[in-house]
Tab-separated table of C-alpha atoms in Angstrom:
chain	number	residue	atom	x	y	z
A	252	UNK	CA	-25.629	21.660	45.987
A	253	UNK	CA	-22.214	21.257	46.838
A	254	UNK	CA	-20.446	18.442	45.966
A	255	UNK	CA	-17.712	16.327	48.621
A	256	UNK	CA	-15.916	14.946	45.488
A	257	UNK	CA	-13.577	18.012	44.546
A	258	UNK	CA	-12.438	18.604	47.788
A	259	UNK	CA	-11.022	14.388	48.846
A	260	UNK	CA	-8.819	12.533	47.070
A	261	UNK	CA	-10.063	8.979	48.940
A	262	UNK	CA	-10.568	6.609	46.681
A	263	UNK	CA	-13.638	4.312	46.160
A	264	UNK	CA	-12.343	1.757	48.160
A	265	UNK	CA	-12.559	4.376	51.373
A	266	UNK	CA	-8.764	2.715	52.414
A	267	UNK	CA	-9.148	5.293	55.129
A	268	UNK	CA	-12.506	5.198	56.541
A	269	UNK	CA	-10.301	7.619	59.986
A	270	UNK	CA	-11.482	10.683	57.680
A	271	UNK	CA	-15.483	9.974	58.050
A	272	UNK	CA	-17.344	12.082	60.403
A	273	UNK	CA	-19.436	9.126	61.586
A	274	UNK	CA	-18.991	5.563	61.199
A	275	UNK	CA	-21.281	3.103	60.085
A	276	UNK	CA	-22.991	2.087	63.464
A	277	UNK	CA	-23.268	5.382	64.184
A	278	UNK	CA	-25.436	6.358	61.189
A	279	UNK	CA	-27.272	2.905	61.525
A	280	UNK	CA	-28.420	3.988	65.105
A	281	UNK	CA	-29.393	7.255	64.353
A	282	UNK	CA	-31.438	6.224	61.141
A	283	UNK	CA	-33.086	2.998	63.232
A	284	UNK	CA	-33.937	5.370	65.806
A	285	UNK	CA	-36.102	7.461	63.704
A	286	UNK	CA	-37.629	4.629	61.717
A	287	UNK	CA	-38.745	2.827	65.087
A	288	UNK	CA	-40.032	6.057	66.460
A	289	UNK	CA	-42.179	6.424	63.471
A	290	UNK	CA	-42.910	2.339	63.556
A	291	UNK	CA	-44.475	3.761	67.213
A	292	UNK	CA	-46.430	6.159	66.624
A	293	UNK	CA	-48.156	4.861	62.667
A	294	UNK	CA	-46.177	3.022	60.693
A	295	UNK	CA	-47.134	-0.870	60.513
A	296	UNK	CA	-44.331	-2.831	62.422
A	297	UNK	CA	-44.471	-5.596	59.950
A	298	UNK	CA	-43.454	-2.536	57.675
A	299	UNK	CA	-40.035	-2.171	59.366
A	300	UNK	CA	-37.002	-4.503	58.373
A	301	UNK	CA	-33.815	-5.042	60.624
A	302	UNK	CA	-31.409	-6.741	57.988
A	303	UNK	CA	-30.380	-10.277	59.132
A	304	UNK	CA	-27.071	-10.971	60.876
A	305	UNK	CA	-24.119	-9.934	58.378
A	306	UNK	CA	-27.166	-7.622	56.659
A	307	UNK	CA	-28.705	-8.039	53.544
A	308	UNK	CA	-27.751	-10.690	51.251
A	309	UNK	CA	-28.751	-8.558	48.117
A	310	UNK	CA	-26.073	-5.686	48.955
A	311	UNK	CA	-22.495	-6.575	48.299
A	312	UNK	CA	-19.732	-4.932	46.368
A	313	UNK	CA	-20.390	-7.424	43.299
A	314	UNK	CA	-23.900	-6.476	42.820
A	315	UNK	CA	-23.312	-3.056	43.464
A	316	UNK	CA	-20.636	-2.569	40.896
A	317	UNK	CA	-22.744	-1.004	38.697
A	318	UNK	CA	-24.189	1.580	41.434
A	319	UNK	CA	-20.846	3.504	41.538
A	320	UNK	CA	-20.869	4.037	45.259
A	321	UNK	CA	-18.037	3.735	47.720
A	322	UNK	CA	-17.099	0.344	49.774
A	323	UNK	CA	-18.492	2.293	52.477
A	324	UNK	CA	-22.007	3.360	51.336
A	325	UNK	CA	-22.206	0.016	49.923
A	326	UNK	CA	-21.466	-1.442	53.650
A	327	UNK	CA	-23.836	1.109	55.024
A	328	UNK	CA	-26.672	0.203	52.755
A	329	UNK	CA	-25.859	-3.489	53.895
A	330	UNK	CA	-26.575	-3.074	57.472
A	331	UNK	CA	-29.509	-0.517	57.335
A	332	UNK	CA	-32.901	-0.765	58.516
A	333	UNK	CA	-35.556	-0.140	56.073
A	334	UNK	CA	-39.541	0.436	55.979
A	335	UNK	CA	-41.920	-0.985	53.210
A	336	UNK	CA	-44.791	-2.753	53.016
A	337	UNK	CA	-44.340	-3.606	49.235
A	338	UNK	CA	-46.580	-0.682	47.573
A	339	UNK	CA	-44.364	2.665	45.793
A	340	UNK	CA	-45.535	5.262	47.540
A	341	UNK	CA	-47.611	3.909	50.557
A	342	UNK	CA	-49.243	6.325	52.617
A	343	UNK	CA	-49.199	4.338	55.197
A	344	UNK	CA	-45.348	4.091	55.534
A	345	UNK	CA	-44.762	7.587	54.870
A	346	UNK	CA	-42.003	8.979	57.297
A	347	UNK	CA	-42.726	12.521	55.968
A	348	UNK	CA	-44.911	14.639	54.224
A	349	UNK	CA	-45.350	12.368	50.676
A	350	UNK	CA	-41.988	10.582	51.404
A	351	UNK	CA	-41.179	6.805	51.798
A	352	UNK	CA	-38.020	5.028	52.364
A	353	UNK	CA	-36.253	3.850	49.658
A	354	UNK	CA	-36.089	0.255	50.220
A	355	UNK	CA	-32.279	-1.143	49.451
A	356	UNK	CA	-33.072	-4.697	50.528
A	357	UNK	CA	-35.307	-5.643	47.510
A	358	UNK	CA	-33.011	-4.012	44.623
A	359	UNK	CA	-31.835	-6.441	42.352
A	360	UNK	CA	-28.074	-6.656	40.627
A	361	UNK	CA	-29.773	-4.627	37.402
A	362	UNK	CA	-31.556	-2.403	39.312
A	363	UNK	CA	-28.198	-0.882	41.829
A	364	UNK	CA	-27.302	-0.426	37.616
A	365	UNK	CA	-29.956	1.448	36.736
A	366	UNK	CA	-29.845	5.522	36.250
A	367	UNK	CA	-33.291	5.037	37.986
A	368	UNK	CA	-31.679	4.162	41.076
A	369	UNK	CA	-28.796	6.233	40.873
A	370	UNK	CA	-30.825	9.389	40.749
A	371	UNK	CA	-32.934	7.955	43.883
A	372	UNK	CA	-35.355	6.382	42.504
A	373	UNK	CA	-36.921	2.574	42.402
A	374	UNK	CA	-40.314	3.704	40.637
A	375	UNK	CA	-40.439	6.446	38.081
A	376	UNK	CA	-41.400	9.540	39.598
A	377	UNK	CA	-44.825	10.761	39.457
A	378	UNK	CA	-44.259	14.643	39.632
A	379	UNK	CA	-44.378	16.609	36.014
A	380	UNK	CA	-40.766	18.086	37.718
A	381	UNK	CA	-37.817	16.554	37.062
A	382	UNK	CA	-35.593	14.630	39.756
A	383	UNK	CA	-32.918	17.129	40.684
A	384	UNK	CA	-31.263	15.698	43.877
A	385	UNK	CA	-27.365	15.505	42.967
A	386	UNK	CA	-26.614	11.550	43.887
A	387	UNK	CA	-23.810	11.425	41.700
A	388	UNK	CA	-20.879	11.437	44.433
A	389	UNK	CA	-19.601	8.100	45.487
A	390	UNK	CA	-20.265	8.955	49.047
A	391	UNK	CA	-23.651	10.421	48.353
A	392	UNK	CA	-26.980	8.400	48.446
A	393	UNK	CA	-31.335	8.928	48.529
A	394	UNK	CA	-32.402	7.687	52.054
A	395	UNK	CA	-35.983	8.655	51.257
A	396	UNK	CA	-37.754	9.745	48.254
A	397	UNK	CA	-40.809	11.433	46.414
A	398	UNK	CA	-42.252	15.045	47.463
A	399	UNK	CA	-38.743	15.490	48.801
A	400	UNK	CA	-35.269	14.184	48.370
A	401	UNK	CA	-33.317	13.212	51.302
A	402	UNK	CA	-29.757	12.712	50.752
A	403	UNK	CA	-26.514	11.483	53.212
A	404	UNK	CA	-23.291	12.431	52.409
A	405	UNK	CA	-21.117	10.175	54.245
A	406	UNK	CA	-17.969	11.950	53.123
A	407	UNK	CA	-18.949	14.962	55.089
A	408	UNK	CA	-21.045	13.173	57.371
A	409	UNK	CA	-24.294	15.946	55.920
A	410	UNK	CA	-28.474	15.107	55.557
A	411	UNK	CA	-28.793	17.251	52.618
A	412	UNK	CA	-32.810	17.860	52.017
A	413	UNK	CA	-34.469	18.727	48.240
A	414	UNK	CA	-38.185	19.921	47.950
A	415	UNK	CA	-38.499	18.775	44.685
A	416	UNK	CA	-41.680	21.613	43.914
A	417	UNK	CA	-40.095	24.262	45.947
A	418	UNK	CA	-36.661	24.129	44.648
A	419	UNK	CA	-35.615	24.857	48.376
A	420	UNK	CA	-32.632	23.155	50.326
A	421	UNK	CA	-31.505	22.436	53.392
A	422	UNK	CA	-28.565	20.571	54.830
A	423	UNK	CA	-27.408	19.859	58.321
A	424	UNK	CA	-24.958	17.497	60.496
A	425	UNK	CA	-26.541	13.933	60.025
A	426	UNK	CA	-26.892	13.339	63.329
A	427	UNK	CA	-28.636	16.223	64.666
A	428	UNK	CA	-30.961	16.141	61.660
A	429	UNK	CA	-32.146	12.147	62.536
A	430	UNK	CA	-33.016	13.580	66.298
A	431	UNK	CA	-34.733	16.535	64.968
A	432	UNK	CA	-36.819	14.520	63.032
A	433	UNK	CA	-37.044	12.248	66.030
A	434	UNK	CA	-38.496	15.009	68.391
A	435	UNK	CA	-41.239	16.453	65.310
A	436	UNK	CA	-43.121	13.389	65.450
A	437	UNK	CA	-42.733	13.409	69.736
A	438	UNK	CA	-44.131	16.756	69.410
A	439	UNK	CA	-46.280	16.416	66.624
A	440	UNK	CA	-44.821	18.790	64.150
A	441	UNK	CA	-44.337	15.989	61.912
A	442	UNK	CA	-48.361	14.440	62.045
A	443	UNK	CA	-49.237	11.383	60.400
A	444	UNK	CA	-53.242	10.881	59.188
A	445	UNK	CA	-53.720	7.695	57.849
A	446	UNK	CA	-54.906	7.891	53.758
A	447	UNK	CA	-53.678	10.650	53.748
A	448	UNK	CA	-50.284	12.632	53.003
A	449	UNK	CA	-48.374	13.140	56.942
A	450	UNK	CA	-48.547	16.795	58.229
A	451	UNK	CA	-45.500	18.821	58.032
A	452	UNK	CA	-45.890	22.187	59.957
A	453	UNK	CA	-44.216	24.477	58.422
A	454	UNK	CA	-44.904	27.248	60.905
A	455	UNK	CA	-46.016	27.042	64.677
A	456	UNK	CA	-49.507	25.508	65.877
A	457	UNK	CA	-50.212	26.233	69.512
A	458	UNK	CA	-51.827	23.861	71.502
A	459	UNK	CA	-55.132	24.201	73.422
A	460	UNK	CA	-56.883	22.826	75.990
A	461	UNK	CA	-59.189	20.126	74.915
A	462	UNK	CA	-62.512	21.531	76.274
A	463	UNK	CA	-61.672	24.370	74.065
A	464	UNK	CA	-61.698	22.219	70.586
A	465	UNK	CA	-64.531	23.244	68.314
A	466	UNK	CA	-66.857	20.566	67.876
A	467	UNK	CA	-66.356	18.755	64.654
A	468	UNK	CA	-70.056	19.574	63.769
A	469	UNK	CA	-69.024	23.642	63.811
A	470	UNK	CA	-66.456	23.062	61.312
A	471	UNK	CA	-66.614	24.579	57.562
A	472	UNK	CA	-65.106	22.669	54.796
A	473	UNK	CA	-61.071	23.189	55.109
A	474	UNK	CA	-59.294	25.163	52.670
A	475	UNK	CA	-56.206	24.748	53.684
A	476	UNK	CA	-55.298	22.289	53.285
A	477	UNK	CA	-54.464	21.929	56.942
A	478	UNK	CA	-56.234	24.530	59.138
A	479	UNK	CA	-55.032	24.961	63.153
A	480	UNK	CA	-57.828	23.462	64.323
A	481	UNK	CA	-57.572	20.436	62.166
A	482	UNK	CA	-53.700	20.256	63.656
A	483	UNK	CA	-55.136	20.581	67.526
A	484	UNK	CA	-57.509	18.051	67.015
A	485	UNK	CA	-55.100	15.553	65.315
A	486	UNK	CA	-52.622	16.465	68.167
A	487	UNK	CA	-55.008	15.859	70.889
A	488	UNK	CA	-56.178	12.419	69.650
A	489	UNK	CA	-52.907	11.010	69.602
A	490	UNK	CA	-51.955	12.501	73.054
A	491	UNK	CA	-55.185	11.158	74.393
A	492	UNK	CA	-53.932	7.874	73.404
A	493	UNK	CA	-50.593	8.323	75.648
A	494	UNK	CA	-48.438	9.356	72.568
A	495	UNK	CA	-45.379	9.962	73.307
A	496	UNK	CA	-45.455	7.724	76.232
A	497	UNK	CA	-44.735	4.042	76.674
A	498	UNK	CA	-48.686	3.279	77.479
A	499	UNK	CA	-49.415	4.332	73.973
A	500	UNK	CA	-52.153	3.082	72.448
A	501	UNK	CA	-51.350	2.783	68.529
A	502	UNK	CA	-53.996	0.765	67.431
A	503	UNK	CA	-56.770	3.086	69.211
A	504	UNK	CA	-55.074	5.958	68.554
A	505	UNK	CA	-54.907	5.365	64.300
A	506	UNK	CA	-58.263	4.598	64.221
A	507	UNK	CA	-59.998	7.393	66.068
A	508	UNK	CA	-57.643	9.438	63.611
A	509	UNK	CA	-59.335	8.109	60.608
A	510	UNK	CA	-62.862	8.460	63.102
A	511	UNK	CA	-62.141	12.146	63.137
A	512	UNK	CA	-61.292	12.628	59.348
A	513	UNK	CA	-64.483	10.627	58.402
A	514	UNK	CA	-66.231	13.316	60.590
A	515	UNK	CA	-63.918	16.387	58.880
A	516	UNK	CA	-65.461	18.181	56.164
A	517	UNK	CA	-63.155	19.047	53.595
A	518	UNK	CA	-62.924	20.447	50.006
A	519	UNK	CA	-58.970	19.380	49.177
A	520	UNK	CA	-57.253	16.534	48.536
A	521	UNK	CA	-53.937	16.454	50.381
């Protein structure tokens, strides 16, 4: 992964915050926009925070001496929107497939310290791979954690993405990454199914009309552990229930979800 550090000679302090591709506000709108439209469609709202006016009272320079981030992550971090509701590794606030946020707002003085943290990490990680997501830079931080790493580099104004089993990664512009992750869950690439791990297509599913579902009695045990026709049906229940409009009907929606998996024969634990 490549590294911002060898190529700028700003200092910590970010004394001249002209030579950031974004500024703050602009990262904390993109990043609240994604978090509220997955608040929308599945996540609990209680689960997502809006830091209080001047932002979180935890995150300042003095605490965070010990992080070895820039002034202007640190600010960043400050006035950030987060999503928890107070369990590592929730399914029910994941905002990708097995990812959660990683919550800034509840780290303690010791904790920003902590090599834990630094490699993006507030519980140890429960994969038999080791972390490999390159936090190290001053300008670098984990937005989200677990099956994947996803990183900002503010310096270069780059989402830089680690599957930690696949070894695979992927960067892009910050801001065009936060509305393509935006638009997957509009469109349902990105699917959440409550207890279980969210859906992340990696190929295309095409859509079909609902009369032309098979019914869930028809259905052999999965194998997949997705198959298409669990992805149409999952697709169809939340459109039925006016996703992505504004008459959306969450509640409904989540629990005929967990209706139709109760009904789902399957063999695999995703």
């Amino acid at each position: 992964m490549a590294s911002s550090d060898a190529s700028l000679t700003l200092s910590n302090s970010d004394s001249s915050l002209n030579l950031f591709p974004y500024s703050r506000d602009e990262y904390v709108t993109a990043i609240t926009d994604f978090y509220t439209v997955a608040a929308s469609l599945h996540i609990p709202r209680s689960a997502l925070k809006h830091p209080p006016p001047g932002g979180w009272p935890n995150i300042t320079p003095e605490n965070c001496v010990g992080f070895g981030k820039s002034d202007f992550v640190v600010d960043l971090l400050k006035h950030l929107s987060y999503i928890s509701d107070g369990k590592p590794r929730s399914l029910a606030t994941q905002v990708h497939y097995k990812c959660n946020v990683l919550d800034y707002s509840v780290v303690s003085p010791e904790e920003f310290s902590s090599e834990r943290l630094k490699l993006g990490e507030l519980v140890a990680h429960s994969d038999e791979n080791p972390v490999t997501a390159d936090t190290s830079s001053a300008r670098s931080f984990a937005i989200i954690q677990e099956g994947r790493y996803i990183l900002l580099n503010t310096a270069t104004g780059e989402m830089i993405e680690e599957m930690i089993r696949c070894n695979r990664t992927y960067e892009d512009a910050a801001m065009a990454y936060f509305a393509i992750l935006v638009e997957d869950y509009r469109t349902l690439r990105l699917i959440p199914v409550p207890g279980f791990n969210t859906i992340d297509l990696m190929g295309d599913v095409s859509d079909v009309p609902a009369a032309e579902l098979p019914d869930l009695r028809e259905q052999g045990p999965g194998k997949g552990p997705w198959t298409e026709t669990n992805v149409r049906w999952l697709r169809h229940i939340y459109r039925k229930h006016g996703w992505p409009g504004a008459d959306y009907r969450k509640e409904e929606a989540l629990k005929a979800v967990a209706g139709y998996m109760e009904q789902t024969p399957y063999d695999w634990i995703a």
